[in-house]
C-alpha positions in Angstrom: 118.4 115.1 100.3 114.7 114.7 100.9 114.0 116.4 97.6 116.4 114.1 95.7 114.8 111.1 97.4 111.4 112.3 96.3 112.6 112.6 92.7 114.1 109.1 92.9 110.9 107.6 94.2 109.1 109.2 91.3 111.7 107.9 88.9 111.4 104.4 90.0 107.9 103.8 91.3 104.5 104.4 89.7 102.7 107.4 91.2 98.9 107.7 91.5 97.8 111.1 90.1 94.0 110.7 90.5 92.8 113.8 92.3 90.1 111.9 94.2 93.0 110.0 95.8 95.8 112.6 96.0 93.6 115.4 97.3 92.2 113.1 100.0 95.6 112.1 101.2 96.9 115.7 100.9 94.0 117.0 103.0 94.4 114.3 105.6 98.1 115.1 105.8 97.3 118.8 106.2 94.9 118.1 109.0 97.6 116.1 110.9 100.3 118.7 110.3 98.1 121.5 111.6 98.0 119.6 114.9 101.7 119.4 115.2 104.2 122.0 116.5 105.5 124.4 113.8 107.9 122.7 111.4 110.7 124.2 109.3 109.3 122.9 106.0 106.1 122.0 104.3 104.9 118.4 104.2 104.1 116.7 100.8 102.1 113.5 100.4 102.6 111.1 97.5 100.6 107.9 96.8 102.6 105.1 95.3 100.8 102.4 93.2 102.0 99.2 94.9 100.1 96.5 96.8 102.6 96.4 99.7 101.2 97.5 103.1 103.7 100.3 103.5 104.1 104.0 104.3 107.2 106.0 105.1 108.5 109.5 105.5 111.9 111.1 104.9 113.6 114.3 106.0 112.2 117.4 104.4 108.6 116.4 105.0 108.1 113.9 102.1 105.5 111.4 103.0 104.8 108.3 100.9 101.7 106.1 101.2 101.3 102.8 99.2 97.9 102.0 97.7 98.1 98.6 99.5 98.0 100.4 102.8 94.9 102.3 102.0 93.2 99.3 100.5 93.7 97.1 103.5 92.9 99.4 106.4 89.4 99.8 107.6 89.0 103.5 108.5 90.4 106.9 108.2 91.6 107.0 111.8 93.7 103.9 111.1 95.4 105.6 108.2 95.8 108.7 110.2 97.5 106.6 113.0 100.0 105.1 110.5 100.8 108.6 109.1 101.2 110.3 112.5 103.7 107.6 113.4 105.7 108.3 110.3 105.4 112.1 110.8 106.8 111.6 114.3 109.9 109.9 112.8 110.5 113.1 110.8 109.7 115.6 113.5 111.9 113.8 116.0 114.7 113.6 113.4 115.2 109.9 113.7 116.4 109.5 110.1 118.2 112.8 109.9 120.2 112.1 113.0 121.3 108.7 111.7 122.3 110.2 108.4 124.3 112.9 110.1 126.2 110.2 112.0 126.8 108.3 108.7 128.2 111.7 107.3 127.9 110.7 103.6 125.0 109.2 101.7 125.3 108.7 98.0 122.6 108.8 95.4 123.3 105.2 94.6 122.7 104.2 98.3 119.3 106.0 98.3 118.4 104.1 95.1 119.2 100.9 96.9 116.9 102.0 99.8 114.1 102.6 97.3 114.7 99.1 95.9 114.2 97.7 99.4 110.9 99.6 99.8 109.6 98.5 96.4 110.6 94.9 96.9 108.4 94.4 100.0 108.3 91.3 102.1 111.4 89.3 102.6 113.0 90.9 99.6 112.7 94.3 101.2 114.2 93.0 104.4 117.2 91.5 102.5 117.7 94.8 100.8 117.6 96.7 104.1 120.0 94.3 105.7 122.5 94.7 102.8 122.8 98.4 103.4 125.4 100.2 105.4 124.4 102.3 108.4 123.6 105.4 106.3 121.5 103.5 103.8 119.6 101.5 106.4 118.7 104.7 108.2 116.2 105.5 105.5 114.1 102.5 106.3 115.1 101.0 109.7 114.6 102.4 113.2 115.7 101.3 116.6 113.3 100.1 119.3 113.7 103.5 121.1 112.9 105.4 117.9 109.8 103.2 117.3 108.5 103.7 120.8 109.0 107.5 120.6 107.3 107.6 117.2 104.4 105.7 118.7 104.0 108.1 121.7 104.5 111.3 119.7 102.4 110.1 116.9 99.6 109.3 119.3 99.8 112.9 120.6 99.5 114.2 117.0 96.6 111.8 116.3 94.6 113.0 119.3 95.4 116.6 118.7 94.1 116.3 115.2 90.7 115.2 116.7 90.9 111.5 115.8 90.0 108.6 118.1 93.3 107.3 119.6 92.3 103.7 118.9 93.1 104.5 115.2 96.8 103.9 115.7 96.1 100.5 117.4 93.6 99.6 114.8 96.1 100.2 112.0 98.8 98.2 113.7 96.4 95.3 114.3 95.5 95.2 110.6 99.2 95.0 109.7 99.8 92.3 112.3 96.8 90.3 111.0 97.9 90.6 107.4 101.3 89.3 108.5 99.7 86.2 110.1 97.3 85.6 107.1 100.1 85.9 104.6 102.4 83.3 106.1 105.8 83.8 104.5 105.1 87.3 103.0 105.8 89.9 105.6 104.4 93.4 104.9 107.2 95.8 104.4 105.8 98.0 107.2 106.3 95.2 109.6 109.7 94.1 108.4 111.0 97.6 109.0 109.0 98.3 112.2 109.8 95.6 114.8 108.1 94.5 118.0 104.7 95.6 116.9 102.8 93.5 119.5 104.7 95.0 122.4 104.0 98.5 121.0 100.3 97.8 120.6 100.2 96.8 124.3 102.0 100.0 125.3 99.7 102.1 123.3 96.6 100.4 124.8 97.8 101.1 128.3 98.3 104.8 127.5 95.0 105.1 125.8 93.3 103.6 128.8 94.3 106.6 130.9 92.7 109.1 128.5 89.3 110.7 129.3 86.2 109.1 127.9 85.5 112.1 125.6 88.8 111.3 123.8 88.6 107.5 123.9 85.0 107.5 122.6 85.5 109.8 119.6 84.1 108.7 116.3 85.5 109.2 112.8 83.8 110.2 109.5 85.0 107.6 107.0 83.0 108.7 104.0 85.9 110.0 101.9 88.2 107.2 103.0 85.7 104.6 101.8 85.3 106.5 98.5 89.0 106.4 97.9 89.3 102.8 99.0 86.5 101.8 96.7 88.2 103.5 93.8 91.6 101.9 94.5 90.0 98.4 94.8 88.0 98.8 91.6 90.9 100.1 89.6 93.9 98.1 91.0 92.6 95.3 93.2 92.4 91.6 92.4 89.3 91.4 90.1 87.5 88.6 91.8 88.2 90.0 95.3 87.0 93.4 94.2 83.8 92.1 92.8 83.1 90.3 96.1 83.4 93.7 97.8 80.9 95.4 95.4 77.7 93.5 96.1 75.7 96.3 97.6 73.4 98.4 95.4 74.6 101.9 96.5 76.1 104.2 93.9 79.8 103.7 94.9 79.5 99.9 94.9 77.8 99.8 91.6 80.4 102.2 90.2 83.2 99.9 91.5 81.5 96.9 90.0 81.3 98.8 86.6 85.1 99.6 86.7 86.0 96.0 87.5 83.7 94.5 84.8 85.3 97.0 82.3 88.7 95.7 83.3 87.5 92.2 82.5 86.2 93.5 79.1 82.6 92.6 80.1 81.3 95.7 78.4 77.5 95.1 78.4 77.6 94.1 82.1 79.8 97.1 82.9 77.4 99.4 81.1 74.5 98.1 83.1 76.4 98.6 86.4 77.2 102.2 85.5 73.6 102.9 84.5 72.4 101.6 87.8 75.1 103.7 89.6 73.9 106.8 87.8 70.3 106.0 88.7 71.1 105.7 92.4 73.7 108.5 92.6 72.9 110.9 89.7 74.7 113.9 91.3 77.9 112.1 92.6 80.8 113.6 90.6 82.9 110.5 91.1 80.2 108.2 89.7 79.6 110.7 86.8 83.3 110.8 86.0 83.9 107.1 86.0 80.8 106.5 83.9 82.0 109.2 81.5 85.4 107.6 81.2 83.8 104.3 80.5 81.7 105.7 77.7 84.7 107.6 76.3 86.7 104.4 76.1 83.7 102.7 74.6 83.6 105.3 71.9 80.3 106.9 72.8 81.5 110.5 72.7 78.1 112.1 73.1 77.3 110.3 76.3 80.8 110.8 77.6 80.7 114.6 77.0 77.5 115.1 79.1 78.8 113.0 82.0 82.3 114.4 82.1 81.2 118.0 81.8 78.6 117.5 84.6 81.3 115.8 86.8 83.8 118.6 86.3 81.1 121.3 87.0 80.2 119.6 90.3 83.9 119.2 91.2 86.2 121.7 89.6 89.2 120.0 91.3 88.6 116.7 89.5 91.4 117.1 86.9 90.9 113.5 85.7 87.3 114.5 84.6 88.8 117.6 82.9 91.5 115.4 81.3 89.1 113.0 79.7 86.8 115.9 78.7 89.8 117.4 76.9 90.5 114.1 75.2 86.8 113.9 74.1 87.1 117.4 72.6 90.2 116.3 70.8 88.6 113.2 69.4 85.7 115.3 68.1 88.0 117.8 66.3 87.9 120.7 68.9 91.6 121.1 69.6 91.5 124.8 70.5 88.9 124.2 73.2 90.7 121.0 74.4 93.9 123.0 74.9 92.4 125.1 77.7 91.4 122.0 79.6 94.8 120.3 79.1 96.6 123.4 80.4 94.4 123.5 83.4 95.1 119.8 84.1 98.8 120.2 83.8 98.9 123.3 86.0 97.5 121.1 88.8 99.0 117.7 87.9 102.3 118.7 86.3 103.9 115.3 86.5 101.2 113.2 84.8 102.8 111.5 81.9 99.5 110.6 80.2 98.2 114.2 80.3 101.5 115.5 78.8 101.3 112.8 76.0 97.7 113.6 75.1 98.4 117.4 75.0 101.5 116.8 72.9 99.5 114.9 70.3 96.8 117.6 70.3 99.5 120.3 69.8 101.0 118.3 67.0 97.6 118.2 65.2 97.5 122.0 65.5 100.9 122.3 64.0 102.6 123.6 67.2 105.8 121.5 66.9 108.0 123.0 69.7 105.2 122.9 72.3 104.3 119.4 71.2 107.9 118.1 71.6 108.2 119.8 75.0 105.2 118.0 76.3 106.2 114.8 74.7 109.5 115.0 76.4 107.8 115.7 79.8 105.6 112.6 79.1 108.5 110.2 78.7 110.6 111.8 81.4 107.8 111.3 83.9 107.3 107.8 82.6 111.0 107.2 83.3 111.9 106.3 79.7 115.5 107.5 79.4 116.0 106.6 75.8 112.9 108.4 74.5 113.5 111.4 76.8 116.9 111.9 75.3 115.5 111.7 71.8 112.6 114.0 72.3 114.7 116.5 74.3 117.2 116.8 71.5 114.4 117.5 69.0 112.8 120.1 71.4 116.2 121.8 71.8 116.6 122.1 68.0 113.2 123.7 67.7 113.8 125.9 70.7 117.0 127.3 69.2 114.8 129.0 66.6 112.1 130.1 69.0 111.6 133.7 70.3 110.4 132.6 73.8 112.8 130.1 75.2 111.3 130.0 78.7 109.1 126.8 78.3 112.2 124.9 77.0 114.4 126.3 79.8 111.9 124.9 82.3 112.0 121.5 80.5 115.8 121.6 80.5 116.0 122.1 84.3 113.7 119.1 84.9 115.7 117.0 82.4 119.0 117.8 84.1 117.6 116.9 87.5 116.3 113.5 86.2 119.4 112.8 84.2 121.6 113.2 87.3 119.6 110.2 88.8 119.7 108.1 85.6 123.5 108.6 85.3 123.9 107.2 88.8 121.9 104.0 88.1 
């Protein structure tokens, strides 16, 4: 059921595939899971592109974090506190137990649950209240469940080496956003009641901990890198520019990204040049500057920056993706193919990467491979009509192919997604 829920989330909500973001969240989650008792499944983190302050986990170890949560928290320990609370809901089987009592949960009911998550605020609360007991279990917990998740989550947070105040800090940010927003209630609060009482309870427990635990500090360097990137790429443009007033490499990079979004190309170029001067060996700064120059059409400048970024960080598949696109644009399809394949081995559900590789394969006359990746592209973009059209074309071509395994893998993914579409 957790696997189906994961597929439905990916079918209905935009997913962030940037490795700077996904690897950070994945490694943070791994650190927290290592501090927990052994579990019967692996945990998987997914970042959803949505400005709602929300995070949730479902049976099977699927954990979802909204970009709005990361963008509005202040430190890694606050994010870790939110996640350990959600992990505790899973390990204590709060959702699973309720679903067992409900006995039957349909695919349609889970889709309604996702709609409640995506709506956020009062809309999300309305969606939750409209569900039956089995549906609401995906999003709503009793006061007893919440208190247990706080206490167990705090244990996990401390065991992972974080300052215990992180959990309180995260909850206080959520409460403050609630007050500041007036009528718009963050989804995390609408589905997690009595937060003030719970903060008081956590403070009382933390007060009994030894000073060596209470006075821990937290390295926020990677958290701030990810937060900068998310604000630059997805945040309100004016609010983001106000954040990027410093002259360090990350702030200048963030400013360059926002100015490019505003189509202020000369100002953006200046910001990126200044960022490269300050941080000439930062792979993230190099990558973003390379992407900027690629989109500006300066392939020579883009090539040097992107290649240097990827050599410094071989896990930055976005740098590899844009380097492949640059090779494509300059007529080097064979060389580009190696980079596309490497990207898709590590980010197999990125619609943009599949589309770019499909077009590259098409230029090289590899029609079956091109239609397979084109089908993956529209499938992961949740475009039912185009998926059916491209899948039919791929099937026709596969019937004449010697090696049918690539198409068979596509067919399995298609059937899994089609089951969800047919229920909508």
